[in-house]
mmCIF file of C-alpha atoms in Angstrom:
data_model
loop_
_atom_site.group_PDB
_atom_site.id
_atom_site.type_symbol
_atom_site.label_atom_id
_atom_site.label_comp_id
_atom_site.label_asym_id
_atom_site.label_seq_id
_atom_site.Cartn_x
_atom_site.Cartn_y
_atom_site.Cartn_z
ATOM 1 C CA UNK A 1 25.587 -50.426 -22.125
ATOM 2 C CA UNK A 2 26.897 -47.352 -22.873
ATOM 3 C CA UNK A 3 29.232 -45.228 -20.227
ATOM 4 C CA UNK A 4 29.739 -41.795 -19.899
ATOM 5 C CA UNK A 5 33.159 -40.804 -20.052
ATOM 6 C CA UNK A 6 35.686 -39.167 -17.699
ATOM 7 C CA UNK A 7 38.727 -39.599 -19.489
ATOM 8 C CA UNK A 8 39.847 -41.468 -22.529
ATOM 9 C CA UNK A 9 39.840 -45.012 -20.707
ATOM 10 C CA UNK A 10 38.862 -44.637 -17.368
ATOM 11 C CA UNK A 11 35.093 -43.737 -15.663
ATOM 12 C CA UNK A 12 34.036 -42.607 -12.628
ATOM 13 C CA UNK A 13 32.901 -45.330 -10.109
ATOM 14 C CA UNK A 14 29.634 -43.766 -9.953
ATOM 15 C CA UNK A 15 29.631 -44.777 -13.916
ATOM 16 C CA UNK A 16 30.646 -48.138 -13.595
ATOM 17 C CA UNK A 17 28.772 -50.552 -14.943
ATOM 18 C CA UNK A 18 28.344 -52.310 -11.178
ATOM 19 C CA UNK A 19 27.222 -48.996 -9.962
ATOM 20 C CA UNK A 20 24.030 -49.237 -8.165
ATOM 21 C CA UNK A 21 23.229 -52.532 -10.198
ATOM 22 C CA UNK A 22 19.435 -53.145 -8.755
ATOM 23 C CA UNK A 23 18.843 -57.141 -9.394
ATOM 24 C CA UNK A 24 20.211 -59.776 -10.073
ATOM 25 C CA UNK A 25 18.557 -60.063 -13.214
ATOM 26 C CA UNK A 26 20.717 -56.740 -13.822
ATOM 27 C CA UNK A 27 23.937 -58.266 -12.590
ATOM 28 C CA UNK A 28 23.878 -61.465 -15.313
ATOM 29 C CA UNK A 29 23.423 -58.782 -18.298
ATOM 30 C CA UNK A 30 26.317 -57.107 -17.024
ATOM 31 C CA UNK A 31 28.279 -59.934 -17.008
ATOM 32 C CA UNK A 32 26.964 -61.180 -20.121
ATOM 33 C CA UNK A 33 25.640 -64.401 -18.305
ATOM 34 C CA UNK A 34 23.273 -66.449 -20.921
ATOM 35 C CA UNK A 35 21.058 -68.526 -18.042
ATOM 36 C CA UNK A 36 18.555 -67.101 -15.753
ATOM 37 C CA UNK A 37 19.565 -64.888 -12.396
ATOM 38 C CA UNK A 38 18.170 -67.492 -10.517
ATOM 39 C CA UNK A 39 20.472 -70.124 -12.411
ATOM 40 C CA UNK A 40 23.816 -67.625 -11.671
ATOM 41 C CA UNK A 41 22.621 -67.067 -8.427
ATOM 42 C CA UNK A 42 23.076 -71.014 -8.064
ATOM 43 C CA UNK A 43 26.025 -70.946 -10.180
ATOM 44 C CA UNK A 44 28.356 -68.440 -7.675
ATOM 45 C CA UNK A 45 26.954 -70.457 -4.778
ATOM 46 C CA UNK A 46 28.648 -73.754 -6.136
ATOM 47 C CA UNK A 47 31.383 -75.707 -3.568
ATOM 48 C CA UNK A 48 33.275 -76.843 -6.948
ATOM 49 C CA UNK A 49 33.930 -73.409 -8.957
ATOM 50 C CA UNK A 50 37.330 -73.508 -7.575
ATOM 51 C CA UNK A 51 40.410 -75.780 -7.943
ATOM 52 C CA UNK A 52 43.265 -75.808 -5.424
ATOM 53 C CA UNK A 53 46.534 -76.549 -5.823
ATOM 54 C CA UNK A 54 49.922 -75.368 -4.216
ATOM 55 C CA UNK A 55 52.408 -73.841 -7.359
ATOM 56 C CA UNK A 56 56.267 -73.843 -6.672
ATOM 57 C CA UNK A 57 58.379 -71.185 -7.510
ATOM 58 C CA UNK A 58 60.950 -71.679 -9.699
ATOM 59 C CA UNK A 59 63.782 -70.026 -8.385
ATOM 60 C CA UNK A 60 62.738 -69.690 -4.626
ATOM 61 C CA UNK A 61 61.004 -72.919 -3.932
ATOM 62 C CA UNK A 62 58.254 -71.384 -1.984
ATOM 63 C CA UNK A 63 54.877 -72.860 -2.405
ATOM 64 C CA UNK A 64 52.111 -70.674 -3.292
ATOM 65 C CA UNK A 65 48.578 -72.333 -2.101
ATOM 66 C CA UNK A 66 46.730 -70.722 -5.857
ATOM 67 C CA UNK A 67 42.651 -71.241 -5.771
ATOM 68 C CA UNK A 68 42.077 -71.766 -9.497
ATOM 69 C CA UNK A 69 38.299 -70.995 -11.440
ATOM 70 C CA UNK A 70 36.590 -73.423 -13.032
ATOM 71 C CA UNK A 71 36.110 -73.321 -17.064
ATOM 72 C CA UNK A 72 32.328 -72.044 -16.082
ATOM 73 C CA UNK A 73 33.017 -69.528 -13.979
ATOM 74 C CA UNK A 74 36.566 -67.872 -15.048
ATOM 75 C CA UNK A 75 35.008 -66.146 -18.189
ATOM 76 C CA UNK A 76 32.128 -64.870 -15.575
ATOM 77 C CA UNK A 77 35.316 -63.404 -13.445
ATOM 78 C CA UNK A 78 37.387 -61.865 -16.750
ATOM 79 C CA UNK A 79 34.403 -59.935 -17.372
ATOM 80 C CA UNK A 80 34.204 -58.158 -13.869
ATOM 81 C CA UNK A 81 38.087 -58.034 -14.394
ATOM 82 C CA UNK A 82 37.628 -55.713 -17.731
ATOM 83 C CA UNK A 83 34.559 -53.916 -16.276
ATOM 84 C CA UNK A 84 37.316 -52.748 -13.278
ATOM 85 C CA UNK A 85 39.881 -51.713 -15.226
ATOM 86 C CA UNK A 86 37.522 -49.145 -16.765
ATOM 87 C CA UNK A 87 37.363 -47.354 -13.247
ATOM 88 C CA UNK A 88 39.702 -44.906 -12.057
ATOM 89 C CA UNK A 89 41.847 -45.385 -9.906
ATOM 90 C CA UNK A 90 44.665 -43.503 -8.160
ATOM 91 C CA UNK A 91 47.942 -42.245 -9.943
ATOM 92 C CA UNK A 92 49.568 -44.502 -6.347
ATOM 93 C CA UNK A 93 47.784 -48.056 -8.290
ATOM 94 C CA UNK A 94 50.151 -49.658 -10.471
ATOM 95 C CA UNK A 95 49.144 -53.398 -10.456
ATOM 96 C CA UNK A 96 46.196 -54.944 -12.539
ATOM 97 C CA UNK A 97 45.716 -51.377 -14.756
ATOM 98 C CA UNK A 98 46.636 -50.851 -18.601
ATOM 99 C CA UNK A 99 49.724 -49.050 -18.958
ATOM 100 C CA UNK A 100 51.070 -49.272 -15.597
ATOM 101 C CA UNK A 101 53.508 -52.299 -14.368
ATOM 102 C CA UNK A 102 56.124 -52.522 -11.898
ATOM 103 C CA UNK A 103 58.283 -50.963 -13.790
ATOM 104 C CA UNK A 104 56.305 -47.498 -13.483
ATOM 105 C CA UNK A 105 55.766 -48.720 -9.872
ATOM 106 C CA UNK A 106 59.305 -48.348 -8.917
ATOM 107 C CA UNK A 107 59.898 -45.606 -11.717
ATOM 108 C CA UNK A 108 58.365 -43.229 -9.069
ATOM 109 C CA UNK A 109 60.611 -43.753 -6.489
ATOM 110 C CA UNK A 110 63.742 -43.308 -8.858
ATOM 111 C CA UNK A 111 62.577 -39.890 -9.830
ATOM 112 C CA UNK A 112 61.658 -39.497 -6.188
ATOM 113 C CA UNK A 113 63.712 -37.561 -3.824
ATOM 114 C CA UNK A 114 64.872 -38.911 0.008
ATOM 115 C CA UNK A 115 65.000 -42.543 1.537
ATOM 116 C CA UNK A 116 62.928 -45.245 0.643
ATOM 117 C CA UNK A 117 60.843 -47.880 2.719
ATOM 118 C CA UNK A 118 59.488 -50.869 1.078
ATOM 119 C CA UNK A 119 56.893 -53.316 3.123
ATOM 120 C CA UNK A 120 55.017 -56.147 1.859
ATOM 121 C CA UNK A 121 51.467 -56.913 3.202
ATOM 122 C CA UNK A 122 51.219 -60.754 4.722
ATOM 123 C CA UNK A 123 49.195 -63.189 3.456
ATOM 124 C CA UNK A 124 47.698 -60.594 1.125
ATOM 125 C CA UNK A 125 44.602 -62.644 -0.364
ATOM 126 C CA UNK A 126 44.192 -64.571 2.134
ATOM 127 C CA UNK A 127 43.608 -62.193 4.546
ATOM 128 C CA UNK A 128 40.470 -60.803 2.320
ATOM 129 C CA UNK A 129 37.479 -61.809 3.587
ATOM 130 C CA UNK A 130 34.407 -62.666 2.032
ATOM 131 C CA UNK A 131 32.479 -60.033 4.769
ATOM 132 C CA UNK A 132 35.024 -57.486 3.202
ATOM 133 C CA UNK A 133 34.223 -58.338 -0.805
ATOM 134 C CA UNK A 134 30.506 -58.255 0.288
ATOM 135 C CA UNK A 135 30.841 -54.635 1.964
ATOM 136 C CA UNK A 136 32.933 -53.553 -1.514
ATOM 137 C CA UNK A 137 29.868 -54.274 -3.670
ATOM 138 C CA UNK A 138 27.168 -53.461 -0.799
ATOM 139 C CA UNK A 139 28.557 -49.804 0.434
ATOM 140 C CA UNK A 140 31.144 -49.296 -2.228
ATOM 141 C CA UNK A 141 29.334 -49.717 -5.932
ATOM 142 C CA UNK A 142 26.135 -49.312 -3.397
ATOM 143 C CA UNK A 143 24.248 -52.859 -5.024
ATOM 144 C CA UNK A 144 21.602 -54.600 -2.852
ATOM 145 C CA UNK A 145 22.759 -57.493 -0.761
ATOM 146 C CA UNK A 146 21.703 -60.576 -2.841
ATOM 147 C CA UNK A 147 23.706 -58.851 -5.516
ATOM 148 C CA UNK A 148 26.676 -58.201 -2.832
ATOM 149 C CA UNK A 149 26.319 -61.860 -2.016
ATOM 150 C CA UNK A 150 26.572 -62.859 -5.280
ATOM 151 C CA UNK A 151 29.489 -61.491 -6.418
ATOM 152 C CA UNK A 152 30.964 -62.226 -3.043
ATOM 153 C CA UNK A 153 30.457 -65.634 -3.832
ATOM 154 C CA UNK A 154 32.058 -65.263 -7.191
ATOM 155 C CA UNK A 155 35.260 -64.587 -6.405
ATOM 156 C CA UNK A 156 35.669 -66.237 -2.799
ATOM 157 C CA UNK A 157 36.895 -69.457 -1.971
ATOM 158 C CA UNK A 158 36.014 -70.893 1.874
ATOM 159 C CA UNK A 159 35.690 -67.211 3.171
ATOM 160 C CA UNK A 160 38.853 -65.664 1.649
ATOM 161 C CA UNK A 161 39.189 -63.962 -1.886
ATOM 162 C CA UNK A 162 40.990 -66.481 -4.238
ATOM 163 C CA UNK A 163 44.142 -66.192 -5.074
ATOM 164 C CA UNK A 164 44.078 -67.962 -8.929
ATOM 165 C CA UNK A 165 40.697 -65.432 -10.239
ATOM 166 C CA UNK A 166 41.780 -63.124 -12.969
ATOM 167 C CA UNK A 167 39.851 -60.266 -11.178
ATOM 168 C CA UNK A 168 41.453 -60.571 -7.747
ATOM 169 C CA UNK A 169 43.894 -58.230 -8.365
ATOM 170 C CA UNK A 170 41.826 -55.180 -8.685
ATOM 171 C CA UNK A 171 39.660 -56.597 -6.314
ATOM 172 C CA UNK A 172 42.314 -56.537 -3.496
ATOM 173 C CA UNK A 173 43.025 -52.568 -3.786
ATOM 174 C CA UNK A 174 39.184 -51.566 -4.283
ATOM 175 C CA UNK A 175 38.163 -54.029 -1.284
ATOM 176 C CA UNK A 176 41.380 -52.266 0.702
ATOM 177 C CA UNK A 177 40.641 -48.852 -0.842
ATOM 178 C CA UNK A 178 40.124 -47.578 2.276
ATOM 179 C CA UNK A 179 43.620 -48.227 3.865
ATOM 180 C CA UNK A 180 45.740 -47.790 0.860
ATOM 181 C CA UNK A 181 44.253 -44.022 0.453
ATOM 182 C CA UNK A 182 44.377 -43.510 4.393
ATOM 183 C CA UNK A 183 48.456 -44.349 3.965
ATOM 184 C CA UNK A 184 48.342 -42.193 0.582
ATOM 185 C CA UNK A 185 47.144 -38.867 2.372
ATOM 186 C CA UNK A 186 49.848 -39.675 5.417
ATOM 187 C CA UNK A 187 52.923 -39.610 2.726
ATOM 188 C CA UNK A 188 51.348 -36.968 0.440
ATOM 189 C CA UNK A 189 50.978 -34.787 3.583
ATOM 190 C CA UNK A 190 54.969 -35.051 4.008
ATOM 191 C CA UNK A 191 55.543 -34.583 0.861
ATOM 192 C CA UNK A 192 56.757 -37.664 -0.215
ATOM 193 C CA UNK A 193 55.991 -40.657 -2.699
ATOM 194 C CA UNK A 194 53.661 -43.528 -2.611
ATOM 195 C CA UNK A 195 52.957 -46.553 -4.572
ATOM 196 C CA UNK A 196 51.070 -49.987 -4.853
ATOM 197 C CA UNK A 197 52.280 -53.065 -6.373
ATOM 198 C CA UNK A 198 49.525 -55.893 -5.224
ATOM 199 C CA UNK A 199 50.759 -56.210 -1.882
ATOM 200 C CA UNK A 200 54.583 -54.702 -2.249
ATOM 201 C CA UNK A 201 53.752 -50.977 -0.670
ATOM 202 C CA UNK A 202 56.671 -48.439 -1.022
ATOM 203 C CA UNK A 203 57.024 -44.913 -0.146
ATOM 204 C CA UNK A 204 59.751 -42.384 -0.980
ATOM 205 C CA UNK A 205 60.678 -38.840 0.713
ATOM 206 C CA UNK A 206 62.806 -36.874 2.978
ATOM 207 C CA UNK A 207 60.927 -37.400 6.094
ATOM 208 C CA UNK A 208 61.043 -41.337 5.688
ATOM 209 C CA UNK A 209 62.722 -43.414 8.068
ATOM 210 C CA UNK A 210 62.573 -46.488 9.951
ATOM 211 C CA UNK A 211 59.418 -45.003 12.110
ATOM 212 C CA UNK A 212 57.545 -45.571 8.853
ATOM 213 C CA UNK A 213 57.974 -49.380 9.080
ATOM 214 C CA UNK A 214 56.646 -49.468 12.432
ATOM 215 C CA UNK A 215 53.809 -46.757 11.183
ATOM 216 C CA UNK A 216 52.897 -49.070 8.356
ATOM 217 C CA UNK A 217 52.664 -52.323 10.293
ATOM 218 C CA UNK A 218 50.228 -50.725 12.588
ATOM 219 C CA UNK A 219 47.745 -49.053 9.670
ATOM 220 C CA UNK A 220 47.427 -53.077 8.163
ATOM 221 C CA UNK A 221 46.722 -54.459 11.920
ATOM 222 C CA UNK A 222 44.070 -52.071 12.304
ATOM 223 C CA UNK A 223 42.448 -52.699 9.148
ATOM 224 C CA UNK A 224 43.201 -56.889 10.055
ATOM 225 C CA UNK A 225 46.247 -57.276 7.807
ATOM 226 C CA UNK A 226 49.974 -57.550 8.613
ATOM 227 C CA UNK A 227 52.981 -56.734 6.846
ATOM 228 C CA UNK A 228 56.121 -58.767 6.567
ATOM 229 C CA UNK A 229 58.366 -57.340 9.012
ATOM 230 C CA UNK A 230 61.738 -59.293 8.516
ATOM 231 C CA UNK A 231 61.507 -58.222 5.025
ATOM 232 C CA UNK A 232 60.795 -54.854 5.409
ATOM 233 C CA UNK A 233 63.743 -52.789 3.637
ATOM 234 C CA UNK A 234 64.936 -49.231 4.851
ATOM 235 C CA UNK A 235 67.045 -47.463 1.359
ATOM 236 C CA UNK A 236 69.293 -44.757 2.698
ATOM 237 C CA UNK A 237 68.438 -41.417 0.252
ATOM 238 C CA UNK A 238 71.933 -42.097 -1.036
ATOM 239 C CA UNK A 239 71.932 -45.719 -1.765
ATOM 240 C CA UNK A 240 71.229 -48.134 -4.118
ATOM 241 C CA UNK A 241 67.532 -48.968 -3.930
ATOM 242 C CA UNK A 242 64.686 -51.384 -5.011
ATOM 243 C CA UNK A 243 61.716 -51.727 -5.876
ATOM 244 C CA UNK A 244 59.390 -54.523 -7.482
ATOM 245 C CA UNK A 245 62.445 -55.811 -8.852
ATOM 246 C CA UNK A 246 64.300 -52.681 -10.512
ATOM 247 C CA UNK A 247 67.354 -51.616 -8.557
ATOM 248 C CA UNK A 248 68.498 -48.103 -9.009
ATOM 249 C CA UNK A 249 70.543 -45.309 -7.830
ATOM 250 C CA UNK A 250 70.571 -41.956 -7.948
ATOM 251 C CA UNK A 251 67.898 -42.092 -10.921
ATOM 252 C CA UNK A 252 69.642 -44.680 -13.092
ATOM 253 C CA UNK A 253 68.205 -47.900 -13.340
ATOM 254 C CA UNK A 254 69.933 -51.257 -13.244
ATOM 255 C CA UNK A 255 68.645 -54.835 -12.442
ATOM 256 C CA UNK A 256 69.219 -56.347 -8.831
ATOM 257 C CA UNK A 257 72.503 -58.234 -8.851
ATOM 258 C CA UNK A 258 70.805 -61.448 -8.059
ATOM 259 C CA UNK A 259 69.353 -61.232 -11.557
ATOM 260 C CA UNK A 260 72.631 -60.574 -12.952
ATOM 261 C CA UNK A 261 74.277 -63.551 -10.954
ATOM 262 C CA UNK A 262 71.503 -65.771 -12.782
ATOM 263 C CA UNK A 263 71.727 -64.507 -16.450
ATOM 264 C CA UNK A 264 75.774 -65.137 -15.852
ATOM 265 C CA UNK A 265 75.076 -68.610 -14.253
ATOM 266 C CA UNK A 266 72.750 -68.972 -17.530
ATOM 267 C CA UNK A 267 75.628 -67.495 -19.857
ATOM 268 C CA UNK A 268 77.971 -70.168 -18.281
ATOM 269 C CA UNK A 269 75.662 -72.887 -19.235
ATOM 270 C CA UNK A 270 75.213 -72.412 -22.450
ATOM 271 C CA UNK A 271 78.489 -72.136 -23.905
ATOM 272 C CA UNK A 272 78.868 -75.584 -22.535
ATOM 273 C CA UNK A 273 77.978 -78.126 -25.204
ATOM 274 C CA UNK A 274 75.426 -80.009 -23.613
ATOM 275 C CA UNK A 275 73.332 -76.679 -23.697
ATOM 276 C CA UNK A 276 69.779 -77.757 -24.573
ATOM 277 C CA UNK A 277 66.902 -75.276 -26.115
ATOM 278 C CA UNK A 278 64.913 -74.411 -22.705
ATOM 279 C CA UNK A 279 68.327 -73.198 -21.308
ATOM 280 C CA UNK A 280 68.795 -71.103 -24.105
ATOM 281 C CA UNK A 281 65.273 -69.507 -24.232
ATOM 282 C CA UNK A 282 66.152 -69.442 -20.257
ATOM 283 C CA UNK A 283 69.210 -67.053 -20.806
ATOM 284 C CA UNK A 284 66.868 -64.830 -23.849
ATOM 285 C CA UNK A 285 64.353 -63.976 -21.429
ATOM 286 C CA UNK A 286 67.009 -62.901 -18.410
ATOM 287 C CA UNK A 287 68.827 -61.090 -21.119
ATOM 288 C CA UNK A 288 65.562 -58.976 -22.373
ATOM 289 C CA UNK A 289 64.270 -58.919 -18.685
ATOM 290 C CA UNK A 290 67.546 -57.105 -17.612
ATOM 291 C CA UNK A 291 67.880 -55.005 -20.650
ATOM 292 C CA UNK A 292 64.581 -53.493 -19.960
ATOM 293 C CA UNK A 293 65.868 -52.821 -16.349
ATOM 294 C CA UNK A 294 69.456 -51.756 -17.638
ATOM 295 C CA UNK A 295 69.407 -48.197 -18.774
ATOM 296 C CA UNK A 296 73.314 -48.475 -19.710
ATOM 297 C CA UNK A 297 73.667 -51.781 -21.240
ATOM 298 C CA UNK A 298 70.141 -52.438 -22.243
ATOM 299 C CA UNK A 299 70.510 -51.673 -25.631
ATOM 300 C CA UNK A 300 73.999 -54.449 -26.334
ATOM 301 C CA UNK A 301 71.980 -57.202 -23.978
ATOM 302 C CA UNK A 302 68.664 -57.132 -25.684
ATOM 303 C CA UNK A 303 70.649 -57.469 -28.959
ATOM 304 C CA UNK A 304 72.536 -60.432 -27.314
ATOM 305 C CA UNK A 305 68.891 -61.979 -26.797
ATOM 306 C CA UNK A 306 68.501 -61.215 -30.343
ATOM 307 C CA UNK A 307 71.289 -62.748 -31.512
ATOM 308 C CA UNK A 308 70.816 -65.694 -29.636
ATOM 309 C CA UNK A 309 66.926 -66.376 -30.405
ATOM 310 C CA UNK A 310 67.968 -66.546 -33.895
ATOM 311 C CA UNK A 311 69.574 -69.102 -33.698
ATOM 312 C CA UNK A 312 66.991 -71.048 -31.737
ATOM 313 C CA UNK A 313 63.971 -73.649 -33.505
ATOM 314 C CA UNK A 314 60.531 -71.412 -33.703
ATOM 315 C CA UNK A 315 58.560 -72.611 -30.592
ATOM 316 C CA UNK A 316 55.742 -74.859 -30.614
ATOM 317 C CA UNK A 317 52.524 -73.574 -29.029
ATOM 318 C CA UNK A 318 51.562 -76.774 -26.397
ATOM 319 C CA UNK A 319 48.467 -78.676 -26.312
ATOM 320 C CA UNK A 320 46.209 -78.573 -23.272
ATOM 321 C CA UNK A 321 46.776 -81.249 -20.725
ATOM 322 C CA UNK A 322 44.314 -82.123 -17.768
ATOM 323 C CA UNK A 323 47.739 -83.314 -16.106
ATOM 324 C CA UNK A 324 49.134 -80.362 -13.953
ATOM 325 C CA UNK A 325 52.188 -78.144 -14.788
ATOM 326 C CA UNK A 326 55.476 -78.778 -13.588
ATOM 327 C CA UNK A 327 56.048 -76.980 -10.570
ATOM 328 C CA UNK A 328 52.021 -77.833 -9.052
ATOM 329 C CA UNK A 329 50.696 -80.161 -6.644
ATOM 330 C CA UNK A 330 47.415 -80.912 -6.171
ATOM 331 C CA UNK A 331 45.441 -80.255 -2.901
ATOM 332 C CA UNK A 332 43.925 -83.012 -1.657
ATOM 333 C CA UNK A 333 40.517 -83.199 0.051
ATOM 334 C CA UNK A 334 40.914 -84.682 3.745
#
C-alpha cells in the first residue's frame, strides 16, 4: 500500500494505513497476516498470546509485573508498531518515535527558560483499558467495531494494555491523545514548555510552580489516571534540574550524581584484581552513558570506555534459552 506523504517520514492520521480500515479481511493485509480474517479474528481472541512474569530492576529492586507476546503474535504487534511510527505526532512526543529519545526529551527543558515540574503518571499501562484501546481504533482511526475489537484484543492482556508488546508505547500516547494535548494547550498558552517521555510528563516556564503539580494530578484523575505525587519534583528556574535522567543547569548538561556515584563505585572495582569481564563491560557502558550526558568531560570519559573495551575479549552473542533471564520470575497461575 502506498501512502501519500506529508513530510519525509511521517503521514497524516487520516493516511495511515489503519485509517478507516473497513474489514477485517482489510485489517490482516495490513498487518501482513498469512491465514484467513476469520482465523486472526480467533488468533487476537486467544487466553495464551501473553506471558507474565514480574522483571527486577537491577539497580532499584523494584519489580515490574511485564505481560510478554507470544512468538505468534509479537511479529503481528511490530507491524502495528512500524505502521505508528509513520504517523505524526506532536513536536511534545519524544518516546517510541525515530530520532527522538530522552535525551531530546529533557533537551527542551535545558534550552527552556523558568522552573521546571516533573510528574510521573501511576500505573501507566495498567491503567489503559481495553474500552479505551477499543475507542482509539473505533473513533480515532474511525474502523468498524469488530475491527476495534480486534486490535483491542491484540494488544490487551485481562482488560489492561500490556506492558511487554513492542507497540504499547505509541499506543499509550495515541489512546491518551486526548489528555496529553489538553495539558499541551494549558502550558503553550503560558508560554512555557512541554514534553512526554512514556509516562514521565515535564513542563518548563516562568509561570510554573508548585500549583502545576496539583493542576496535573487533577487533569490524569479526570481522564482515570493518577500521577505519582511523592515523586513529583519542583526545579527552582535557577537550579540544577532533571529530566529523564539528564541533569543540567543553566543549559549545560551533566549526568545525575547518582550515576556518577555508580561509575566511581564501578571504577573502584575494577582496579581491584579480582575484577571479572561483566564488571568491566559494567563500568564501559556507565562511562559512554555519562559521556553522552557530560557536555564537559564527555569527550576524555568516552575515550576512557574506549580504552578500556580494548582491552576486553570480543563478546559472544548468547543462545536462546526457554529458561528465564536473571532478574525474572515467573507468574504463576492460581
Amino acid at each position: 500500500m502506498t501512502l501519500p506523504r506529508k513530510s519525509a517520514n511521517r503521514y497524516d492520521i487520516t493516511s495511515s494505513a489503519f485509517f478507516r480500515l473497513p474489514t477485517l479481511k482489510a485489517l490482516a493485509r495490513v498487518l501482513q497476516w498469512d491465514g484467513t480474517p476469520s482465523a486472526l479474528r480467533a488468533l487476537c481472541k486467544r487466553p495464551d498470546n501473553f506471558s507474565e512474569f514480574y522483571q527486577t530492576h537491577r539497580r532499584t529492586g523494584k519489580k515490574r509485573l511485564i505481560q510478554a507476546p507470544n512468538a505468534v503474535i509479537k511479529p503481528l504487534q511490530k507491524r502495528l508498531n512500524v505502521l505508528l511510527k509513520q504517523i505524526c505526532v506532536p513536536d511534545y512526543l519524544h518516546s517510541g518515535i525515530p530520532k527522538r529519545s530522552h535525551l531530546t526529551n529533557s533537551e527542551r527543558h535545558m534550552l527552556a527558560e523558568g522552573a521546571t515540574v516533573t510528574v510521573d503518571v501511576s500505573d501507566f499501562y495498567p491503567s489503559i483499558t481495553r474500552q479505551r484501546v477499543f475507542k482509539l481504533f473505533r473513533n480515532v482511526f474511525q474502523c468498524p467495531g469488530d475491527v476495534a475489537d480486534a486490535m483491542a484484543d491484540l494488544v490487551c492482556y485481562n482488560g489492561k494494555l500490556a506492558t511487554g508488546s513492542p507497540a504499547s508505547v505509541l499506543l499509550s500516547f495515541w489512546a491518551c491523545r486526548d489528555m496529553f494535548d489538553l495539558i499541551a494547550k494549558r502550558v503553550a498558552d503560558q508560554g512555557g514548555t512541554f514534553s512526554l517521555y512514556v509516562d514521565d510528563v515535564a513542563i518548563t516556564g516562568n509561570t510554573i510552580g508548585h500549583g502545576d503539580v496539583r493542576w496535573l494530578d487533577s487533569v490524569l484523575r479526570r481522564f482515570g489516571f493518577a500521577s505519582k505525587v511523592e515523586k513529583a519534583k519542583v526545579f527552582r528556574k535557577a537550579s540544577a534540574k532533571v529530566v529523564t535522567g539528564r541533569a543540567f543547569r543553566d543549559g549545560i548538561s551533566r549526568a545525575p550524581n547518582r550515576k556518577h556515584k555508580e561509575m566511581h563505585e564501578s571504577r573502584t572495582l575494577v582496579k581491584g584484581t579480582s575484577a571479572n569481564t561483566k564488571v568491566k563491560r559494567g563500568l564501559v557502558g556507565q562511562l559512554e552513558n555519562i559521556g553522552n550526558l557530560d557536555q564537559q568531560r564527555g569527550k576524555s570519559l568516552k575515550a576512557e570506555a574506549q580504552k578500556l573495551r580494548s582491552t576486553l575479549p570480543p563478546t559472544r552473542r548468547r543462545r536462546r534459552s526457554a529458561s528465564l533471564p536473571t532478574g525474572i520470575s515467573r507468574v504463576e497461575n492460581t
